[in-house]
Coordinates of C-alpha atoms in Angstrom, one line a residue:
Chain Y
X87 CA 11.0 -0.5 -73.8
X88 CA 9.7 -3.4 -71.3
X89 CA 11.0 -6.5 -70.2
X90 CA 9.1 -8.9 -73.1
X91 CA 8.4 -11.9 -71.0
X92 CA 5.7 -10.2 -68.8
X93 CA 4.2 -8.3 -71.3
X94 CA 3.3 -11.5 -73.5
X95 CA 1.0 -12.6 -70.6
X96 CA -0.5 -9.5 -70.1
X97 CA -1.1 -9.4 -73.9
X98 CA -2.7 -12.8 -74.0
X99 CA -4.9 -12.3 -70.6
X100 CA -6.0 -8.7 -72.4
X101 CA -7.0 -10.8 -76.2
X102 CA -8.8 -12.8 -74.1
X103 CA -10.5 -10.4 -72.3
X104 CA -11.6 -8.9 -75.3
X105 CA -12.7 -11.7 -77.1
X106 CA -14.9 -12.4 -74.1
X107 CA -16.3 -9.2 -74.4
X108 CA -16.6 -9.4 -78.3
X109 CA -18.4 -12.5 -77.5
X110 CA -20.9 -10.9 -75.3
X111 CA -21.6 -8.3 -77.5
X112 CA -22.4 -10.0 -79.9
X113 CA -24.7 -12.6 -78.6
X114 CA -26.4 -9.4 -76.8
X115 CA -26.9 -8.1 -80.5
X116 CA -27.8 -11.4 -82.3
X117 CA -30.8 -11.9 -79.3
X118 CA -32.1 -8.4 -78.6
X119 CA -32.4 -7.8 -83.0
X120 CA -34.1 -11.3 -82.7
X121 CA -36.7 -10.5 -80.1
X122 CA -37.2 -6.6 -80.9
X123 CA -36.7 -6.3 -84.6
X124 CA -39.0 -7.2 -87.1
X125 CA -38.0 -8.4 -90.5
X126 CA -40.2 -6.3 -92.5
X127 CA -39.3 -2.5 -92.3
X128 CA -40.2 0.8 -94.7
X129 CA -37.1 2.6 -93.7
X130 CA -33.3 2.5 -92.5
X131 CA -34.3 4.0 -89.0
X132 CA -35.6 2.1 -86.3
X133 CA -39.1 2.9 -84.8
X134 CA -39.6 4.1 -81.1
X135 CA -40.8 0.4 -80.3
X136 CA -37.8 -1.3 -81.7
X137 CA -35.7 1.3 -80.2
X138 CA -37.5 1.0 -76.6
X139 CA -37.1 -2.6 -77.0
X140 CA -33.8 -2.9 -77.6
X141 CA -32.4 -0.5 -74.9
X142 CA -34.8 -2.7 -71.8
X143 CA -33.0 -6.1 -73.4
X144 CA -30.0 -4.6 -73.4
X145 CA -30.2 -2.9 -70.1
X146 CA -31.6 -6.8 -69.2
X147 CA -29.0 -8.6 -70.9
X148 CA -25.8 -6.3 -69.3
X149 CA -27.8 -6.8 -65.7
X150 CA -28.5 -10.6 -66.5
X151 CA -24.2 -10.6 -67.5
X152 CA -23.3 -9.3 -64.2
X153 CA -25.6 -11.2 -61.9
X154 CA -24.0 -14.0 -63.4
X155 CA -20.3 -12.7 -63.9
X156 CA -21.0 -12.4 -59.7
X157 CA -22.2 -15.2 -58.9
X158 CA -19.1 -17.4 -61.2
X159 CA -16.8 -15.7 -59.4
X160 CA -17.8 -16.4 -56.1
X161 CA -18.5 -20.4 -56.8
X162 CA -15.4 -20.7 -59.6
X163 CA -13.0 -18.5 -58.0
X164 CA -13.1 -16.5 -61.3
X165 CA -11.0 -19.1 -63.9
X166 CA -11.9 -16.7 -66.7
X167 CA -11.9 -13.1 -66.2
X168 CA -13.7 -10.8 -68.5
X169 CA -17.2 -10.2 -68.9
X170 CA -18.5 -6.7 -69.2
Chain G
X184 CA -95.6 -59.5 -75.5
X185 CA -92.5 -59.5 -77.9
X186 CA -93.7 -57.6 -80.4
X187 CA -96.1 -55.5 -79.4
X188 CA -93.2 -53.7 -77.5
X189 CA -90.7 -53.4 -80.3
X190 CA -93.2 -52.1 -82.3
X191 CA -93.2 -49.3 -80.0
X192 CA -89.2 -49.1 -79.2
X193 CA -88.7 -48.2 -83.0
X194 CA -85.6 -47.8 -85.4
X195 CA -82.8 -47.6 -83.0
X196 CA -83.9 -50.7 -81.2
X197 CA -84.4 -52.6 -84.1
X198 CA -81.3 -51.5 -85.4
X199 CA -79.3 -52.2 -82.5
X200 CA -80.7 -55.0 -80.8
X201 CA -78.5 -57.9 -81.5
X202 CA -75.7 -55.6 -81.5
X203 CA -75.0 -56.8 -78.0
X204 CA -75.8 -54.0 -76.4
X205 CA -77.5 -54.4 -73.2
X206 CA -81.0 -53.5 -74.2
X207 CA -82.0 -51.2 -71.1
X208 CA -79.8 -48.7 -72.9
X209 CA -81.8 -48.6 -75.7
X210 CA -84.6 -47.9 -73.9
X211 CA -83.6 -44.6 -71.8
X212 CA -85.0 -40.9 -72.0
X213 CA -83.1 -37.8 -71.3
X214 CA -83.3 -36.9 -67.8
X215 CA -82.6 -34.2 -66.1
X216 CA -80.2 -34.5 -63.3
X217 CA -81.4 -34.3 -59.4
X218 CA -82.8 -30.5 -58.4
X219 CA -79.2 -30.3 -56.4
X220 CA -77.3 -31.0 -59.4
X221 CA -78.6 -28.8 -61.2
X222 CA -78.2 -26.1 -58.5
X223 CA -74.9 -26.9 -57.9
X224 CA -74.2 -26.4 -61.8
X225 CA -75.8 -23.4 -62.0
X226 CA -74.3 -21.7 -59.4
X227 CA -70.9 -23.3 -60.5
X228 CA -71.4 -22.4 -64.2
X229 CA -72.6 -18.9 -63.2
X230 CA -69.8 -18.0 -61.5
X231 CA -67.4 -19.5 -64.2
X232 CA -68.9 -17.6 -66.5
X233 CA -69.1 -14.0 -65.2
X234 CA -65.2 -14.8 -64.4
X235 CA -64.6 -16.0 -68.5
X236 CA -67.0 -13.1 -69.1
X237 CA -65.2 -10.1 -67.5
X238 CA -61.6 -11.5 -68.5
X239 CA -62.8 -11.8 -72.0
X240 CA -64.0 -8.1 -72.0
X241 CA -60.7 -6.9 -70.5
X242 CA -58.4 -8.6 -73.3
X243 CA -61.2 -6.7 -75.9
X244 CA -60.3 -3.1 -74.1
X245 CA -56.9 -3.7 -73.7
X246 CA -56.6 -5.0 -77.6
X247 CA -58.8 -1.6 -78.6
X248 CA -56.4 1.0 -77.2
X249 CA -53.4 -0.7 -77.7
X250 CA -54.5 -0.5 -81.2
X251 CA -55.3 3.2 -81.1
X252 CA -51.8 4.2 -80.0
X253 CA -49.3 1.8 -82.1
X254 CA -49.1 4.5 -84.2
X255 CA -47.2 6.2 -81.9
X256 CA -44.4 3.2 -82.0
X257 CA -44.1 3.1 -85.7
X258 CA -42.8 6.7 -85.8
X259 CA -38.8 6.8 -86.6
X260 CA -36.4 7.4 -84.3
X261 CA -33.1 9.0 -84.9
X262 CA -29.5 7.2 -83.9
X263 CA -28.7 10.5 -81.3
X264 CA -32.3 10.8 -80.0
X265 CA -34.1 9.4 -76.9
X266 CA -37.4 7.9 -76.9
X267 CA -39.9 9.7 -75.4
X268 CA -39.7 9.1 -71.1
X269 CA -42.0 9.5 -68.4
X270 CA -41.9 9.1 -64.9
X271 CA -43.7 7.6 -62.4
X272 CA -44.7 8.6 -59.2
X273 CA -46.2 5.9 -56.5
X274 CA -45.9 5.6 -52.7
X275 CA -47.2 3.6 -50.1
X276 CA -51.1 3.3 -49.8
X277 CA -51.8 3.9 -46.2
X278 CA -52.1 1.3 -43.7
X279 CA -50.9 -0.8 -46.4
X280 CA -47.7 -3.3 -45.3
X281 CA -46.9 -3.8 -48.9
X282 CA -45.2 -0.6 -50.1
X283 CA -45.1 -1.6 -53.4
X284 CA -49.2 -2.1 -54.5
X285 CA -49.3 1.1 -56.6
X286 CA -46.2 0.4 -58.2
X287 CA -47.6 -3.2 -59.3
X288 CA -50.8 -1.3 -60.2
X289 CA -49.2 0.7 -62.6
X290 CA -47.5 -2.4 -64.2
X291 CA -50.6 -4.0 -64.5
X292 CA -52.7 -1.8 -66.1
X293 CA -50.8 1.5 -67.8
X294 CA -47.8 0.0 -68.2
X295 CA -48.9 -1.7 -71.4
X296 CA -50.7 1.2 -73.0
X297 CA -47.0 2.5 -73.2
X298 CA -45.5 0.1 -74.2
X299 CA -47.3 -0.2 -77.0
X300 CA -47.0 3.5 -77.4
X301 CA -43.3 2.8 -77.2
X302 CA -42.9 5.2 -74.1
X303 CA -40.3 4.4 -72.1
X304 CA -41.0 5.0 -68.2
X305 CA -39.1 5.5 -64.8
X306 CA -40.6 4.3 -61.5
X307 CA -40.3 6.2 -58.1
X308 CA -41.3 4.7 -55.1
X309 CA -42.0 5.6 -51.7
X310 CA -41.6 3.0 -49.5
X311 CA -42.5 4.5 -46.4
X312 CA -44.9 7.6 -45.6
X313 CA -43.7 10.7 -47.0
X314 CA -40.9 9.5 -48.3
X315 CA -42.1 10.1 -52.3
X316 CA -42.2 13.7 -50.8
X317 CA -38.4 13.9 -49.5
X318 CA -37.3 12.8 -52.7
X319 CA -39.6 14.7 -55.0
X320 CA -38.5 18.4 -52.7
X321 CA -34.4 16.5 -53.0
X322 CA -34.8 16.4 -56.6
X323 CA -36.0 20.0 -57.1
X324 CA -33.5 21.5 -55.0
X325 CA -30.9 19.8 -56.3
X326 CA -32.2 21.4 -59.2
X327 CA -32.1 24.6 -58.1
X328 CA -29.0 24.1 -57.3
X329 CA -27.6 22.9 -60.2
X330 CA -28.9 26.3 -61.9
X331 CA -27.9 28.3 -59.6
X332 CA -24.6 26.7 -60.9
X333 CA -23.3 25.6 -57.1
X334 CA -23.4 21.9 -58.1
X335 CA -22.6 20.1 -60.8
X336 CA -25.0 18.0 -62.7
X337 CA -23.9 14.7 -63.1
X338 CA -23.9 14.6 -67.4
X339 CA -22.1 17.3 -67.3
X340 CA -19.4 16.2 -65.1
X341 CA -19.2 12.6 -67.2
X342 CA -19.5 15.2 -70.5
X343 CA -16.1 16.9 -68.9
X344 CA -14.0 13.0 -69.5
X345 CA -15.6 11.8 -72.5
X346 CA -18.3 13.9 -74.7
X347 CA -21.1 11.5 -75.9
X348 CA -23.4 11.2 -78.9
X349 CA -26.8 12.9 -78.3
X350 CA -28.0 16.2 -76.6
X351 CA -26.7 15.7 -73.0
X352 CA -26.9 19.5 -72.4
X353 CA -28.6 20.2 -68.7
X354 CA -30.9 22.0 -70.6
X355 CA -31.8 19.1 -73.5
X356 CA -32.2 16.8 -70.3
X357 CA -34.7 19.3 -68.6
X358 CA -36.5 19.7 -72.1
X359 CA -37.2 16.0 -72.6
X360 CA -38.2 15.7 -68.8
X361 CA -40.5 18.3 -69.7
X362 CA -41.7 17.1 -72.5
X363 CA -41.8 13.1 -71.2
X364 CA -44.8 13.7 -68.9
X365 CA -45.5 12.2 -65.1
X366 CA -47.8 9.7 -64.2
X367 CA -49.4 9.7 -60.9
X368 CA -51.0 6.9 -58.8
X369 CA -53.6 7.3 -57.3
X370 CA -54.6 10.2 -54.5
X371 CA -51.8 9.3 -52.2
X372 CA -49.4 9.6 -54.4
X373 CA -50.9 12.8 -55.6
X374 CA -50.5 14.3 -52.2
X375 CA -47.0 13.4 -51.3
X376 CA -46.3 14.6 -55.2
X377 CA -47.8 18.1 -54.6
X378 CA -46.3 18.8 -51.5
X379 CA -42.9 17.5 -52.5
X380 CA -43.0 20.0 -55.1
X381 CA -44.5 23.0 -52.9
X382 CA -41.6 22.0 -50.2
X383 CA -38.9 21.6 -52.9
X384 CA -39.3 25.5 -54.6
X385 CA -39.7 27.2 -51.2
X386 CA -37.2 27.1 -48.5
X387 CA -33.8 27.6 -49.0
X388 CA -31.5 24.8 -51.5
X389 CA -28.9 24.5 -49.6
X390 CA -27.8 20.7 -48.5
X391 CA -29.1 20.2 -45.3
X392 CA -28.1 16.8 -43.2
X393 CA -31.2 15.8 -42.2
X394 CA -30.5 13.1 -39.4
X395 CA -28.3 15.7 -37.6
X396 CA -30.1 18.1 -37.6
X397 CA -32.6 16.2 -35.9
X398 CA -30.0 14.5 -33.8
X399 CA -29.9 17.8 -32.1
X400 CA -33.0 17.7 -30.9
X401 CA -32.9 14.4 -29.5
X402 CA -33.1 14.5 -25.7
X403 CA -30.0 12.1 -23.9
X404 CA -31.7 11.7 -20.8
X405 CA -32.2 8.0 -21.1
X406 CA -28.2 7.6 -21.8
X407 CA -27.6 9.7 -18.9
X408 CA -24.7 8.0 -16.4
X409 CA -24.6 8.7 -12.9
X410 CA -21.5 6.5 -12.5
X411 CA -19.2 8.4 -15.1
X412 CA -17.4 6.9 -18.1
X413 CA -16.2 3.0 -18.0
X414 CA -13.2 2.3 -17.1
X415 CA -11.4 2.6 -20.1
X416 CA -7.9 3.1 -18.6
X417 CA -5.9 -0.2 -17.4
X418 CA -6.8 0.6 -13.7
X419 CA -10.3 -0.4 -12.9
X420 CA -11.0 1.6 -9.7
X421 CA -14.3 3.4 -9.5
X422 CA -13.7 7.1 -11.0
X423 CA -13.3 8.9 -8.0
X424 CA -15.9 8.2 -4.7
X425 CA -17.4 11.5 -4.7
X426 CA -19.1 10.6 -8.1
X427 CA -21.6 7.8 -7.0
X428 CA -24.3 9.3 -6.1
X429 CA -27.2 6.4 -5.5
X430 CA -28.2 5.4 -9.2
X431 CA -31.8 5.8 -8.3
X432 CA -31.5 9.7 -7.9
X433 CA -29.7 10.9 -10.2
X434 CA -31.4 9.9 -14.0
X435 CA -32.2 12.8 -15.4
X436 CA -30.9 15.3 -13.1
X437 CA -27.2 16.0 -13.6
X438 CA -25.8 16.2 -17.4
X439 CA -23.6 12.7 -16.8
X440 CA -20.4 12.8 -17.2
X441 CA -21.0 11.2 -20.7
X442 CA -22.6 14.0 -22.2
X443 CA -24.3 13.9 -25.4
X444 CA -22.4 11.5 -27.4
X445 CA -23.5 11.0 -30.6
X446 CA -21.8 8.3 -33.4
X447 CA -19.3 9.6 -35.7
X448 CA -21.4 12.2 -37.7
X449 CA -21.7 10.9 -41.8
X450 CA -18.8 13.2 -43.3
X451 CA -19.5 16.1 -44.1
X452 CA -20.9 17.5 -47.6
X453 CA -18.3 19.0 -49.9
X454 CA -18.1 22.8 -48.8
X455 CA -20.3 24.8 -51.0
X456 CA -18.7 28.3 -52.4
X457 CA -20.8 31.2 -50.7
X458 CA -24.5 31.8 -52.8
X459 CA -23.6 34.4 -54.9
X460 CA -27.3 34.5 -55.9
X461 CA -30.0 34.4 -53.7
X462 CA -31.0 31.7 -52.3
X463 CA -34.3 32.6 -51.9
X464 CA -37.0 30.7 -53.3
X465 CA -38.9 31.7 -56.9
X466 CA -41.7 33.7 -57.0
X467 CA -43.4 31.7 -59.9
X468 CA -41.9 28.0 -60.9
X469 CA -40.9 27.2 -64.1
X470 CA -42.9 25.0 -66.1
X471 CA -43.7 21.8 -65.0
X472 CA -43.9 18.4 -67.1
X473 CA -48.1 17.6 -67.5
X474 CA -49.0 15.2 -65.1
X475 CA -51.2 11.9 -65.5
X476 CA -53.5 10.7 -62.9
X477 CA -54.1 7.2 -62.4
X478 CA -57.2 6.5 -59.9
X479 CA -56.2 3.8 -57.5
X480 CA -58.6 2.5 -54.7
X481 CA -56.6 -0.2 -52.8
X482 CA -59.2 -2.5 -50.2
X483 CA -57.6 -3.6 -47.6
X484 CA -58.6 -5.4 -44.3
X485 CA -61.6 -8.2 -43.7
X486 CA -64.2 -5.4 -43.9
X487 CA -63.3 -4.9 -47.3
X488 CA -63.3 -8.2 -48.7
X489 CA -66.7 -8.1 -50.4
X490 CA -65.0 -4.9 -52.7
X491 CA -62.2 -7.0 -52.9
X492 CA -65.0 -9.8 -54.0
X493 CA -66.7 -7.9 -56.4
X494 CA -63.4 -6.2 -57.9
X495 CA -62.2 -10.1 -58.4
X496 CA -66.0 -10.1 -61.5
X497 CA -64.9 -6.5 -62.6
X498 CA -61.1 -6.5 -63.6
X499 CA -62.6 -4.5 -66.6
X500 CA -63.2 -1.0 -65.0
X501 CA -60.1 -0.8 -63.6
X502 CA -58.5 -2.0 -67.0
X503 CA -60.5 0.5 -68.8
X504 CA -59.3 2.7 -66.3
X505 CA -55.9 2.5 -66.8
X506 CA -56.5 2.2 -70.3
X507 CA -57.9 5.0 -70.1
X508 CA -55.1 6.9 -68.9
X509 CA -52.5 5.6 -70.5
X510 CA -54.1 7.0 -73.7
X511 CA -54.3 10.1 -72.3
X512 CA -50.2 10.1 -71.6
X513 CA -49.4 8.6 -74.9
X514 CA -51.3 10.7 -77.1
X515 CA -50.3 14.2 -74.9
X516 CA -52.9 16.3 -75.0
X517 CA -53.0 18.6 -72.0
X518 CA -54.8 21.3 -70.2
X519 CA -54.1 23.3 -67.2
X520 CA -54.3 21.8 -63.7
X521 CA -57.3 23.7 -62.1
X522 CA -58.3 23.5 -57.9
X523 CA -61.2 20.7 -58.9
X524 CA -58.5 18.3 -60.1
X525 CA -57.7 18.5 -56.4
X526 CA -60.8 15.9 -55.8
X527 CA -59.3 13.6 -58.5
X528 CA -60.0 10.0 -57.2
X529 CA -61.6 11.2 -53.8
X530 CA -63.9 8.5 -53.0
X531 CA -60.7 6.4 -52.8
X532 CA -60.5 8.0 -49.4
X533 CA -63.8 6.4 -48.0
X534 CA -62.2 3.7 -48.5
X535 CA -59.2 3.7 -45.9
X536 CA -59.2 1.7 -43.1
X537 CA -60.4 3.4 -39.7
X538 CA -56.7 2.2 -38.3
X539 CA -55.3 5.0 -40.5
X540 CA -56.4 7.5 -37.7
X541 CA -54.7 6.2 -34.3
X542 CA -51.7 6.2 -36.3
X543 CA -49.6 8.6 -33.7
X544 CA -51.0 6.7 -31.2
X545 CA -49.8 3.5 -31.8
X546 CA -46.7 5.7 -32.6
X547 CA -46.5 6.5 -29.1
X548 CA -47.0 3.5 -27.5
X549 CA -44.3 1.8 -29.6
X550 CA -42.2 4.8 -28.3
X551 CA -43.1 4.0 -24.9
X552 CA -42.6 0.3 -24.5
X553 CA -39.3 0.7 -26.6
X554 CA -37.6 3.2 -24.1
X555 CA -39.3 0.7 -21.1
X556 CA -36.8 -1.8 -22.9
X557 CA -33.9 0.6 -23.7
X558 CA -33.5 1.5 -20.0
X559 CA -33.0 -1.9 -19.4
X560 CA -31.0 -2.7 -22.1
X561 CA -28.5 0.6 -21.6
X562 CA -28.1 -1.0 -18.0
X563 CA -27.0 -4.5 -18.9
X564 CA -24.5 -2.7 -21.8
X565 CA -23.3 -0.7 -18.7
X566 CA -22.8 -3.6 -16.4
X567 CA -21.1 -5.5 -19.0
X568 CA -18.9 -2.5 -20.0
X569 CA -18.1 -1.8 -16.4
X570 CA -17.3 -5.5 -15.9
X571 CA -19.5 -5.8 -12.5
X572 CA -20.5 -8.3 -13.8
X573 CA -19.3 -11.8 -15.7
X574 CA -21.7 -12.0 -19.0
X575 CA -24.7 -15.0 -18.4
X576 CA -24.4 -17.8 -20.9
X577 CA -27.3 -16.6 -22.8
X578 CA -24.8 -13.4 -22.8
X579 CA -22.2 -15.1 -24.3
X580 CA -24.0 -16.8 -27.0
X581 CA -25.7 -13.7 -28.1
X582 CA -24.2 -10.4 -27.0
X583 CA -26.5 -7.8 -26.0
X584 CA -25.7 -4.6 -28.0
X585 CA -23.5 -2.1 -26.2
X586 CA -24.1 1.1 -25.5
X587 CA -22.8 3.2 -29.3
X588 CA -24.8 0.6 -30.9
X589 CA -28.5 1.5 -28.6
X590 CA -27.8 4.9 -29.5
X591 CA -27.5 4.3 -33.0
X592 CA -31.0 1.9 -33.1
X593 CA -32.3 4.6 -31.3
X594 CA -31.5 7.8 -33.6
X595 CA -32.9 5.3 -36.2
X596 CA -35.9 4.5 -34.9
X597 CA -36.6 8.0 -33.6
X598 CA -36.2 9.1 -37.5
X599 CA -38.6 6.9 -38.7
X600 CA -41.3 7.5 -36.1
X601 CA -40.7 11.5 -37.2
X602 CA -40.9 10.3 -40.9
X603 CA -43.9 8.4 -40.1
X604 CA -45.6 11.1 -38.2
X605 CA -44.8 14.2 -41.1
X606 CA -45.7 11.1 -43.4
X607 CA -48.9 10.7 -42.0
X608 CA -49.7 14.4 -41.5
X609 CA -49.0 15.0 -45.4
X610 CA -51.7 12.3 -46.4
X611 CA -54.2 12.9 -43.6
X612 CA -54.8 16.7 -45.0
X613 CA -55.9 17.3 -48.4
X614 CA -54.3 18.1 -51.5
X615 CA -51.4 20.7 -51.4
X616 CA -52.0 24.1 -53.4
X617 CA -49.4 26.5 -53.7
X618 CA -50.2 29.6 -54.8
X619 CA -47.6 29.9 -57.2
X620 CA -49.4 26.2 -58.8
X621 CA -51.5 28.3 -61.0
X622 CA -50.7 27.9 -64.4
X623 CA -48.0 26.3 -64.4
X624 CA -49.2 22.7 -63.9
X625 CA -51.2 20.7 -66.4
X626 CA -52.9 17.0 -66.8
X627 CA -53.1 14.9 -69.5
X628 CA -56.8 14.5 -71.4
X629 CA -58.2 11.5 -73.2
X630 CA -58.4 13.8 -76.8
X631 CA -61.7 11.5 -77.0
X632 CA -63.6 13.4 -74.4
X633 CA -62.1 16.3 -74.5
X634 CA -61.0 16.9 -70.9
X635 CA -63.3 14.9 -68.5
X636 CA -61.8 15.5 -64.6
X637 CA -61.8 12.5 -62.7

């Protein structure tokens, strides 16, 4: 129904966009599991310590991820958008 | 003369005498050093060692209750449930500059016990005098309001878009607050707590702007203009002869032609429907979460640095002290508050510095010598705004403010010294007690002692 010559950019600059994201998230997982998970457990569930744990380092992480996002955009001029 | 003498010097001389070794060597005693040696290292190695000492007795008491409450972090938790949350209560210590020294006390010494109770925490702070009581009284009647159904809480308007996992009911959310506990620290903060909760359940809950209602109150004389308005037309004659009376005279007599002008007032709060309930204020509160009460004496000033001193050798009290009460939170065990937890921590107040008194005085000297200055300064504005005369160099460089902005500086600073003043007031007196208190607020107990008081 649209034109398909804009849409293909807008596609591309979203895949990217999510990949960035995907990327975040998954370094966010693969370091808070690290620090706040041990490798010994009893059960499926997490305990309240893991679980307290992981929501400050991800409340960290996302706050660290801004901060950053911020202050790329301001010195880069924001080459690559994305970033939660 | 040979050997008599290493018949005497025995096995090590004769074992090491042709090692090359310079034979005086072999011939020394142990000696003590010089008497001021050894005074020096005494009172070196004393003091060392009551520092090692007391540090090494604080990592025992900290490693003992950590211990007794990591059973508490091993428990499961559920994907759609919250970890148990408390919050935090601390405000400014008085005639302390730093407004944050009870926050980093609680860091310091409770906020370990939970986390290794695996109790999540929230931190308010008051960074000025009274202001841990505004925001306690804003909370509550926001509260009130939110049951009286007028305003909307905030889950349940981001519910309305997109319904998320977990209890987010109004009512779930007030259960867990229950349920989570406060911590309080220290008396100060116990004050401003009280009577923020005694000021947010009486009155009415309607939204009230605070800074114009006080506004209001405000006297103008010092903005008062005998000359009339600028000229902000094109022509620049003088508005009108008759009007310019000698300068001299007329401040504070006549309105001014100005009037009270005040800045653009914040906009105004969303209009609330009519209270189709009263708006009168409960006759009993509802339950409140169980509170946790820190002690915190802060020493400030040069009088107080032999506390300050001796606190440096005991870091273990006030470990054990906070230990203390962090085991108390974790583990949950309450009773009800009673009028003698009202002394909780009161020697603390023996300890604040005599400046604390003459606090409205200095008050109103600063609010003397600051209008001395604003006189001045509305003049120049005028001048300048007038154009009778050319700005000075030093004018140009840096402009002096004009007349919207010294009203403005001076709302704000008239504000504060009222917040400082009601601030003040609140933590001079003792403890608030509202009647309607009685059974309905409790404090955590250490389940070891069964209940001491502070």
């Amino acid at each position: 129904m649209s034109p398909g010559g804009v849409d293909h950019e807008k596609i591309e600059g979203a895949v990217i966009e999510l990949d960035m994201m995907t990327d975040v998230f998954n370094r966010m997982v693969a370091t808070c599991a690290s620090k706040c998970l041990s490798q010994r457990y009893a059960e499926g569930d997490l305990t309240k310590g893991e679980s307290v744990c992981i929501d400050r380092c991800v409340g960290k992480f996302i706050e660290a991820n801004k901060v950053i996002g911020e202050k790329l955009r301001e010195s880069g001029g924001g080459l690559n958008p994305g970033g939660i | 003369m040979n050997e008599p003498a290493s018949a005497q010097k025995g096995g090590l001389y004769s074992a090491l005498r042709f090692t090359g070794i310079p034979p005086s060597w072999l011939e020394k005693r142990p000696k003590l050093p010089s008497r001021n040696w050894l005074i020096f290292i005494g009172v070196v190695t004393s003091i060392a060692g009551l520092y090692v000492d007391d540090r090494r007795k604080c990592k025992k008491i900290r490693e003992e209750y950590t211990a007794k409450v990591r059973h508490l972090a091993e428990e499961t938790l559920g994907t759609q449930d919250w970890p148990r949350k408390v919050t935090v209560y601390s405000c400014r210590y008085p005639e302390d500059h730093d407004h944050e020294r009870s926050m980093v006390y609680f860091k310091r010494y409770v906020k370990p016990m939970l986390v290794a109770a695996a109790i999540d925490y929230d931190i308010i702070n008051g960074n000025q005098y009274g202001a841990l009581t505004g925001k306690v009284s804003d909370d509550i009647k926001k509260r009130r309001r939110e049951l009286a159904g007028l305003q909307k809480s905030h889950e349940e308007e981001l519910n309305s878009f997109i319904p998320l996992p977990g209890d987010r009911t109004p009512a779930g959310k007030a259960r867990r607050q229950l349920e989570g506990g406060t911590v309080i620290i220290g008396r100060h903060s116990l004050k401003e707590y009280l009577e923020g909760v005694s000021r947010g359940w009486s009155g009415s809950a309607k939204v009230v702007d605070q800074e114009e209602a006080f506004a209001e109150t405000l006297s103008d004389d010092v903005f008062d203009d005998p000359l009339g308005p600028p000229p902000t037309q094109e022509s620049r004659t003088p508005p009108g002869g008759s009007l310019l009376p000698p300068p001299e005279l007329s401040r504070g007599s006549a309105n001014g032609l100005f009037g009270p002008i005040r800045q653009a007032p914040p906009p105004p709060p969303p209009k609330m429907p009519t209270f189709h309930m009263s708006d009168d204020p409960p006759a009993t509160l509802p339950p409140q979460s169980p509170i946790g009460l820190v002690p915190f004496t802060n020493h400030l000033g040069f009088l107080q640095v032999p506390y300050m001193i001796y606190d440096f050798f005991t870091e273990r009290h006030r470990v054990l002290a906070g230990c203390k009460a962090g085991y108390a939170i974790a583990m949950g065990q309450t009773r009800p508050m009673t009028k003698k937890d009202l002394d909780f921590d009161i020697q603390s107040e023996g300890f604040i510095k005599g400046s604390w008194n003459k606090l409205p005085k200095r008050i109103k000297e600063s609010k003397e010598s600051y209008y001395k200055d604003l006189t001045k300064d509305v003049k120049i504005a005028r001048e300048l705004a007038y154009g009778e005369r050319e700005p000075t160099r030093a004018e140009r460089s840096h402009p002096p403010k004009t007349e919207v902005e010294l009203r403005t500086q001076r709302l704000k600073k008239e504000l504060k010294w009222k917040e400082d003043l009601e601030g003040w007031e609140v933590l001079r007196g003792d403890v608030c007690w509202d009647e309607r208190f009685e059974g309905v607020l409790s404090v955590f107990v250490d389940p070891q002692e069964h209940g001491h008081s502070f």
